[in-house]
Short mmCIF file of C-alpha atoms and ligand atoms in Angstrom, two decimals:
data_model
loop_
_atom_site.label_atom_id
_atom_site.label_comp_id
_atom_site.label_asym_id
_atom_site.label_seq_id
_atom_site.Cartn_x
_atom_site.Cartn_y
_atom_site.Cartn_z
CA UNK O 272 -227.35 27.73 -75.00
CA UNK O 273 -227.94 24.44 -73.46
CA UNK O 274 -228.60 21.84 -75.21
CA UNK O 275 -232.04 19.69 -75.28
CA UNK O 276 -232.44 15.82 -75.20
CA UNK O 277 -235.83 14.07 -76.30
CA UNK O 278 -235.36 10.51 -74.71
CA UNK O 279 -238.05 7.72 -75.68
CA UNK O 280 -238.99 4.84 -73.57
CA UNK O 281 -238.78 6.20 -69.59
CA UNK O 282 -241.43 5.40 -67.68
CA UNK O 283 -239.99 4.70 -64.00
CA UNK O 284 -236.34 5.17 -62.12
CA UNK O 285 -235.30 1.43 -62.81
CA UNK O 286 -234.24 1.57 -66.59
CA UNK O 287 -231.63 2.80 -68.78
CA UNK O 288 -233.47 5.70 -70.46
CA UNK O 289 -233.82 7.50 -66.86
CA UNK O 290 -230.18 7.27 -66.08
CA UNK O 291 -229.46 8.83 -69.42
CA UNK O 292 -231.63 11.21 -68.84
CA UNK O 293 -229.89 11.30 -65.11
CA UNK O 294 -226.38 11.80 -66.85
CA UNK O 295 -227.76 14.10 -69.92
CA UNK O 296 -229.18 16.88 -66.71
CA UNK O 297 -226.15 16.69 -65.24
CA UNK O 298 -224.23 17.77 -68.11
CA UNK O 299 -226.51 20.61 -68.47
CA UNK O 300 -229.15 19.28 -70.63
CA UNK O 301 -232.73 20.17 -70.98
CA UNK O 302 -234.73 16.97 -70.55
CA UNK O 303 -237.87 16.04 -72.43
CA UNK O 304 -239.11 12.23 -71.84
CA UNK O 305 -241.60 9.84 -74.32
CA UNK O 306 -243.66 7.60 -72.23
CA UNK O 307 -245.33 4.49 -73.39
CA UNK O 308 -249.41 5.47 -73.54
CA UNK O 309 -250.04 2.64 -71.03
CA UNK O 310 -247.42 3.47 -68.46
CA UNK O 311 -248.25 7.19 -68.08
CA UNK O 312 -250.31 7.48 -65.74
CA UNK O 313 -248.28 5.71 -63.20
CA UNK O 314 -245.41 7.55 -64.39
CA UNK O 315 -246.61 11.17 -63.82
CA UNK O 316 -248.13 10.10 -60.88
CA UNK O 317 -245.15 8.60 -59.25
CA UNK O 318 -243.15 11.64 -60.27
CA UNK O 319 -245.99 14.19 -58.93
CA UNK O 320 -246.15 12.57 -55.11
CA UNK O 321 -242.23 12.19 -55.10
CA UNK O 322 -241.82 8.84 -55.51
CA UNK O 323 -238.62 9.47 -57.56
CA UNK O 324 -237.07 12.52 -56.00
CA UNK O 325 -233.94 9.81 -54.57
CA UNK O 326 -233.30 9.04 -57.94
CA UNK O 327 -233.76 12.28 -58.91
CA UNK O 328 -230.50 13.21 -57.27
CA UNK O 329 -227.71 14.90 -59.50
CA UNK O 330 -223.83 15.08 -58.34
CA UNK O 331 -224.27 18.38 -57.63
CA UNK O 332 -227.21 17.60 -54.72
CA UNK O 333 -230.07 19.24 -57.48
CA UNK O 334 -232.42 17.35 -58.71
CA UNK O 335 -233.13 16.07 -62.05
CA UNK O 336 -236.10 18.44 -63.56
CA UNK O 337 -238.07 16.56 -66.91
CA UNK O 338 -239.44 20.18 -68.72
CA UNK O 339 -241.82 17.89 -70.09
CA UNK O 340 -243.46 14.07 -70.39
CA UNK O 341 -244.95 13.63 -73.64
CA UNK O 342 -247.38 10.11 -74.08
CA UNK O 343 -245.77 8.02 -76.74
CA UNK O 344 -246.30 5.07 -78.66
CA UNK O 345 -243.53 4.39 -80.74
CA UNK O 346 -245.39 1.28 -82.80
CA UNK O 347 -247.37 3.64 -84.50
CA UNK O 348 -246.30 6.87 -86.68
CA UNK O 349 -249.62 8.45 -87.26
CA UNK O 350 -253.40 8.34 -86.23
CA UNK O 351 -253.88 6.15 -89.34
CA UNK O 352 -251.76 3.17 -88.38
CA UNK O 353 -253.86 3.33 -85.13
CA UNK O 354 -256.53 0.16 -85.30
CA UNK O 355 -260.10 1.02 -84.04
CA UNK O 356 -259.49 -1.23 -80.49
CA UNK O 357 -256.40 0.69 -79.63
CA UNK O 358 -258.39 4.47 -80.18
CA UNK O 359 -260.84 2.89 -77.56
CA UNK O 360 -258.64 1.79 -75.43
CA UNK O 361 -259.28 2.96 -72.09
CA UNK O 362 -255.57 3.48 -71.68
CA UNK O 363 -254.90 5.63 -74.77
CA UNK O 364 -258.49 7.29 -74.95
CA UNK O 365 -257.47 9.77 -72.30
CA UNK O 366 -254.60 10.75 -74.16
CA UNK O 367 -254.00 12.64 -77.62
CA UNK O 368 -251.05 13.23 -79.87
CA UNK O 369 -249.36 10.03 -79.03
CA UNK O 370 -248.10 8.58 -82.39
CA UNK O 371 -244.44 9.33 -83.48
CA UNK O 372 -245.34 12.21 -86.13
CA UNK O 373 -247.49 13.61 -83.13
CA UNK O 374 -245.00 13.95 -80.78
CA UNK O 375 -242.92 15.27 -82.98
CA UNK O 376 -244.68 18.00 -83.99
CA UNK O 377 -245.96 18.37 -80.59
CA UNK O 378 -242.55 18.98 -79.08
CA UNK O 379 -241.37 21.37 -82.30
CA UNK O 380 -244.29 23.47 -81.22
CA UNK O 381 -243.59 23.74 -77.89
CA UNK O 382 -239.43 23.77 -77.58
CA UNK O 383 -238.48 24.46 -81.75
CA UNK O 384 -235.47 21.78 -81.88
CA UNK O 385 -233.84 19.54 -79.94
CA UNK O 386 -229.86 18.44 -80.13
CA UNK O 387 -230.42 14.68 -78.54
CA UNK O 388 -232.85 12.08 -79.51
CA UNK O 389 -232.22 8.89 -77.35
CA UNK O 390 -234.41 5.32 -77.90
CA UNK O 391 -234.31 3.25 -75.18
CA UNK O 392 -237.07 1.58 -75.91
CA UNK O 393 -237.74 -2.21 -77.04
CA UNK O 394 -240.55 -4.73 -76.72
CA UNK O 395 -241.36 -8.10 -77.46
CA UNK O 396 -244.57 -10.16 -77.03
CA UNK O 397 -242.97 -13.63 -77.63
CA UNK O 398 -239.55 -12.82 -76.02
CA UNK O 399 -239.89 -15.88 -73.65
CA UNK O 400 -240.80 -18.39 -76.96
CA UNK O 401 -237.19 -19.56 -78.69
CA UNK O 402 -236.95 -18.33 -82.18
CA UNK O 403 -238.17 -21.46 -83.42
CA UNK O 404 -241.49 -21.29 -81.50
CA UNK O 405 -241.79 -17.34 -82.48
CA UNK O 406 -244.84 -16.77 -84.50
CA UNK O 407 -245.06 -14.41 -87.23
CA UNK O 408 -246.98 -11.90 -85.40
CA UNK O 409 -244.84 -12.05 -82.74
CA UNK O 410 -241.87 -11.57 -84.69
CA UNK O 411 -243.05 -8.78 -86.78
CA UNK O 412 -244.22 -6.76 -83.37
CA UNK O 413 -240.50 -7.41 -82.20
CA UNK O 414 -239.19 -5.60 -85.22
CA UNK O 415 -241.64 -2.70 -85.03
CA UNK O 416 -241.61 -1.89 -81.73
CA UNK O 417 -237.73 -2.34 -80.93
CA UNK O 418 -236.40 -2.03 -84.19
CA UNK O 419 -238.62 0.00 -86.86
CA UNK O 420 -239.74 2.12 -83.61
CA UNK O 421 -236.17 3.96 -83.98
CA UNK O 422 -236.21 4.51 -87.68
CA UNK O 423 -239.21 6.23 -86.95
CA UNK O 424 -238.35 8.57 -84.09
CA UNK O 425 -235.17 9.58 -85.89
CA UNK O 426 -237.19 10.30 -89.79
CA UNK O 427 -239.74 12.70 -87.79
CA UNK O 428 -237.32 14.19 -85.07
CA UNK O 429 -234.27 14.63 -87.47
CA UNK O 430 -235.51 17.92 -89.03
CA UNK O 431 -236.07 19.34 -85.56
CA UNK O 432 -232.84 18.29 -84.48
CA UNK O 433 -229.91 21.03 -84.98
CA UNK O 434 -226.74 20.34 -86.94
CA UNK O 435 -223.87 18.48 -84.47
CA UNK O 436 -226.97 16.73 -83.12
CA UNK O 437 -226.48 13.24 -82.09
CA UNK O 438 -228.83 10.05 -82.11
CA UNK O 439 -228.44 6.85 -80.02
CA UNK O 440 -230.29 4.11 -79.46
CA UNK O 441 -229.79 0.91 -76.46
CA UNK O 442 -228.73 -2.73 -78.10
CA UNK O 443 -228.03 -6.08 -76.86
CA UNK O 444 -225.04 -8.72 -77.54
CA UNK O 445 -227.95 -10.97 -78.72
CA UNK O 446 -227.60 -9.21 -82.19
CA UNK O 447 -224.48 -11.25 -82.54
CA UNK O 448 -224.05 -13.87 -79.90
CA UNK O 449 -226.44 -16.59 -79.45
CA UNK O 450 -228.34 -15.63 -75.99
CA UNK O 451 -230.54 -18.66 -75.26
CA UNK O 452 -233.59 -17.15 -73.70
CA UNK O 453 -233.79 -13.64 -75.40
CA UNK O 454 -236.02 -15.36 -77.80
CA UNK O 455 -239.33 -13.95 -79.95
CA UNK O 456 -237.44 -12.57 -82.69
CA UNK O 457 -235.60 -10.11 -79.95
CA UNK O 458 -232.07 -10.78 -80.86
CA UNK O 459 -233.11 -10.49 -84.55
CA UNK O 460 -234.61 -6.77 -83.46
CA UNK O 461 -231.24 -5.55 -81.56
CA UNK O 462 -229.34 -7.02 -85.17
CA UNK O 463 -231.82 -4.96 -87.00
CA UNK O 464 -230.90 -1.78 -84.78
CA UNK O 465 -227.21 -2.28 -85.39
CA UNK O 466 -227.45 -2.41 -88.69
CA UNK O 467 -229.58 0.43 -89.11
CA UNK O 468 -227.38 2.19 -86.93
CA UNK O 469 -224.75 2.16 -89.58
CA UNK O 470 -227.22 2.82 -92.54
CA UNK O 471 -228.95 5.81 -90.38
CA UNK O 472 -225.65 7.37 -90.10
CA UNK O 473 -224.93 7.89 -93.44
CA UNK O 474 -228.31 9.09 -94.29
CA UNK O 475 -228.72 11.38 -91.44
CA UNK O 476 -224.95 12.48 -91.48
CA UNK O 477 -225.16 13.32 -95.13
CA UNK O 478 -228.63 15.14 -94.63
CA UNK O 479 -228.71 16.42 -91.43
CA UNK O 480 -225.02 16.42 -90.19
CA UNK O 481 -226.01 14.62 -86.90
CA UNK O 482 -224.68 11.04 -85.50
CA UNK O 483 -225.95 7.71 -84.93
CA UNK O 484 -224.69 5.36 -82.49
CA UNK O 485 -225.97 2.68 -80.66
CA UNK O 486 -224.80 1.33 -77.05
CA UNK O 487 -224.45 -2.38 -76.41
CA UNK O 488 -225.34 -2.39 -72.61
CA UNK O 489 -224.70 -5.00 -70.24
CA UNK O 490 -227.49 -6.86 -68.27
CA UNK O 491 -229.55 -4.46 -65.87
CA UNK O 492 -232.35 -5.04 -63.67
CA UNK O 493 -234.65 -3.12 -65.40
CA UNK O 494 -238.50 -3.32 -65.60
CA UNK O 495 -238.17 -4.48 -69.32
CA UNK O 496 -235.60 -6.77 -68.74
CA UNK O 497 -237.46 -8.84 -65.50
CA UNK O 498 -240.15 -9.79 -67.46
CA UNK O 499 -238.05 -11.68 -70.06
CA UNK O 500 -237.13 -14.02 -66.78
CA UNK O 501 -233.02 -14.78 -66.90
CA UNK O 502 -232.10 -11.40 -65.47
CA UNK O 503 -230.52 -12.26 -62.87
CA UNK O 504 -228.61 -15.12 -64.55
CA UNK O 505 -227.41 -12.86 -66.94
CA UNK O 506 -225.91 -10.38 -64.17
CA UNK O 507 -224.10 -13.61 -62.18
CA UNK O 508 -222.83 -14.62 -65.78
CA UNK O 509 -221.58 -11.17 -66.23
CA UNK O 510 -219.68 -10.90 -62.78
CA UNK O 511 -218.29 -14.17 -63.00
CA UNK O 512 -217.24 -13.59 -66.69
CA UNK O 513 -216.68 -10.28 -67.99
CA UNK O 514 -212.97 -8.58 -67.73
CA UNK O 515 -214.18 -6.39 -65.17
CA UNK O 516 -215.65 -8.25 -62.24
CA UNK O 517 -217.96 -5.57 -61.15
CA UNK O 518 -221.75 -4.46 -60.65
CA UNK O 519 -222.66 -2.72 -63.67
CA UNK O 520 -224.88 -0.07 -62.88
CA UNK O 521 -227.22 2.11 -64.77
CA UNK O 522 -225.08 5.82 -64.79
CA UNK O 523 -222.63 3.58 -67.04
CA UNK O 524 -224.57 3.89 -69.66
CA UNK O 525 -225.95 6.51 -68.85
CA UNK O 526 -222.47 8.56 -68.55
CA UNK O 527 -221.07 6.85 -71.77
CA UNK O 528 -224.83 8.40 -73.46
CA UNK O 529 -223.74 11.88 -71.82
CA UNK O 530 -220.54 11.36 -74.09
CA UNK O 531 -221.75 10.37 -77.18
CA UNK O 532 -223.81 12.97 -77.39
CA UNK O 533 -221.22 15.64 -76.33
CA UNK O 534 -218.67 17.14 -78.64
CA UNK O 535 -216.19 14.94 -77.03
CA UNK O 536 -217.57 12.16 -79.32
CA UNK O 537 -217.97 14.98 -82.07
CA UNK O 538 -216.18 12.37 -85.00
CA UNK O 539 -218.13 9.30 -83.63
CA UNK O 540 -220.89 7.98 -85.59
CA UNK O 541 -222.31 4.48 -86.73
CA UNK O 542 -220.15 2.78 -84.22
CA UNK O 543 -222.04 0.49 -81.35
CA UNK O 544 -220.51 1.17 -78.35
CA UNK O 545 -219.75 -1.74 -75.46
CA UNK O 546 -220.64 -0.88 -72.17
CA UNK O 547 -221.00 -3.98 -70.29
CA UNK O 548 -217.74 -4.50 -68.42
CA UNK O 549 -215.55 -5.86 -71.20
CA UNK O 550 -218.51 -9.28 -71.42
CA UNK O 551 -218.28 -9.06 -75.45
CA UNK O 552 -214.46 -9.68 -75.80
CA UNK O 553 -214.64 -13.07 -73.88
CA UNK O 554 -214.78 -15.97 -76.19
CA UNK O 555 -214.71 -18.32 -73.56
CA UNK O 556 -216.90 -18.32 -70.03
CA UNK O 557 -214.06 -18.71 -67.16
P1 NAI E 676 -237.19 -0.22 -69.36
O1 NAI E 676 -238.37 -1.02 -68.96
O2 NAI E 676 -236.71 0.84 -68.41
O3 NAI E 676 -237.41 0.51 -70.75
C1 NAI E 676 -238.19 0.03 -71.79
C2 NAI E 676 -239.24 1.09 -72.04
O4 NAI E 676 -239.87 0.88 -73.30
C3 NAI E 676 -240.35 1.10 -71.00
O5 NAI E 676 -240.43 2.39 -70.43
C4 NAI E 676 -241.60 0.82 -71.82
O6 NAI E 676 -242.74 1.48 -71.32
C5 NAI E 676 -241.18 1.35 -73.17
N1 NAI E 676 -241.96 0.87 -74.32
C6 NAI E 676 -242.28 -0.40 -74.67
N2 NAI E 676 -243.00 -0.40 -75.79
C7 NAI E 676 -243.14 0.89 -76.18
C8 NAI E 676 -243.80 1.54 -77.27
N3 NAI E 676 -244.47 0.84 -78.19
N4 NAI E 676 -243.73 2.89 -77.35
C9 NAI E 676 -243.08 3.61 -76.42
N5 NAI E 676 -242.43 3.05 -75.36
C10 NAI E 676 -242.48 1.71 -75.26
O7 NAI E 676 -236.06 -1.28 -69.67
P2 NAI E 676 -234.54 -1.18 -70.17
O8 NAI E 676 -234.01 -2.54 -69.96
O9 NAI E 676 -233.85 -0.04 -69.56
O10 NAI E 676 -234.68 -0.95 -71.73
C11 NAI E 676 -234.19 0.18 -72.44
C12 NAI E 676 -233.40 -0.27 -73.64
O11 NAI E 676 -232.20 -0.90 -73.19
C13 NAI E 676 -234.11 -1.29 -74.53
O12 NAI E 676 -233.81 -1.02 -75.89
C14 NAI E 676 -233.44 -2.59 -74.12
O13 NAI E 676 -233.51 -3.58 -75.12
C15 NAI E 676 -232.03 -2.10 -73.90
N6 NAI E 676 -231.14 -3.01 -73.18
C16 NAI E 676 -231.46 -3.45 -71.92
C17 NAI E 676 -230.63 -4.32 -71.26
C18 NAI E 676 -230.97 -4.80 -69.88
O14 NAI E 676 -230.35 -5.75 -69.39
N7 NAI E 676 -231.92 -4.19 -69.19
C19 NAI E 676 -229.37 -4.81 -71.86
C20 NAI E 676 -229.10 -4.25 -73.17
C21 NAI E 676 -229.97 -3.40 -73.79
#
């Protein structure tokens, strides 16, 4: 059998959840996607009238088929974490079953178990304010969205996921290095995920015999990643910098996914992964 991926946090052709999703169908994986609430719409749409069917090209000249695009909103995990001005919401009234546990259930009903669960998902409302300037508020909805979001997904989709399963999320060398501009309590968010990564595999190893990893990814031009503003800073930093003096493009990380979730990476877990052209080794910009 085939095996089945559940990947969080896709909701056009530009990020890194699509190319693991990209890389996951080309290794023969059924492909289930989470879509923010907000963003679904669009998404379904654009996918419906084609919009997508170049990037929906696999090495083999097929295209990439999603079996199914479930609404999502990873901030909340039930119906009762859901404030009243959210459930009337024009964006989320049209929509049901959104919340984590939802989903969830939604997609045990309709496909059983999966063997993949992939978060590439993050958001930050004050990720243009320097930690200093980060409020609270802002801080906190860093946490839960990028960070908390994950411990979520994997407590409600672990018990649908079949033994050898493997979990990975997407981080950011702002967990450890100081990034000046990936502010609003982000880089405390991708240190969270690390962390957890390590905790998460123990748990989930131990109870579920599946694996956690998490991939450091380089800088890509993603929707996410334009509106925190240094994008393209970050990619000339990275060329003139890293080891390798190359583009680095989405199927990187997408491929290196594709392997961590294969048996090839079958006695890798709690590890976070580097793909970003060798960047994290330098100590020193040339
Ligand atoms: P993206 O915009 O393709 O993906 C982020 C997704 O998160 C979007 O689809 C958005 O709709 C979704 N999202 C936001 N809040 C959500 C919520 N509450 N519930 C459900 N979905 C929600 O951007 P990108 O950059 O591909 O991001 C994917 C992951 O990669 C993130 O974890 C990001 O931090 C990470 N990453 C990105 C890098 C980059 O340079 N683009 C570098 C390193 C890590």
């Amino acid at each position: 059998r085939g095996k089945r991926a559940f990947i969080a946090g896709v909701a056009d052709d530009q990020g890194y959840g699509w190319a693991i999703a990209k890389s996951l169908a080309a290794a023969g994986a059924e492909i289930l996607v989470g879509t923010w609430v907000p963003a679904l719409g669009i998404f379904e749409t654009s996918l419906r009238r084609g919009k997508f069917d170049s990037s929906r090209v696999l090495p083999d000249g097929s295209l990439m088929e999603i079996a199914k695009v479930y609404p999502l909103d990873a901030v909340f995990d039930n119906m009762d974490d859901v404030p009243e001005d959210i459930k009337t919401n024009k964006r989320y009234a049209g929509q049901n079953k959104w919340t984590v546990q939802e989903v969830a259930e939604s997609v045990k009903q309709d496909f059983g178990s999966i063997d993949i669960l992939v978060h590439s998902l993050a958001n930050g409302p004050e990720v243009t304010k320097p930690l200093l300037e980060t409020s609270r508020r802002g801080y906190l909805a860093a946490l839960s969205a990028s960070s908390y979001s994950y411990i979520s997904l994997l407590k409600h989709f672990a018990p649908l996921m079949n033994a050898g399963g493997s979990s990975l999320s997407l981080t950011y060398i702002a967990s450890e290095k100081i990034i000046p501009g990936y502010g609003g309590g982000m880089s405390s968010a991708k240190a969270a995920l690390e962390s957890d990564t390590r905790v998460l595999a123990f748990e989930a190893g131990r109870k579920y015999n599946i694996r956690v990893n998490t991939i450091s990814a380089g800088p890509l031009r993603s929707r996410a990643a334009k509106a925190i503003g240094f994008i393209d800073d970050m990619i000339n930093y990275s060329l003139a910098n890293a080891p390798l003096q190359k583009d680095l493009e989405a199927d990187d990380v997408g491929n290196a996914a594709a392997f961590l979730a294969s048996p090839l990476a079958a006695s890798i877990t709690g590890s976070v992964v580097y793909v970003d052209n060798g960047l994290h080794a330098m100590g020193l910009a040339t």
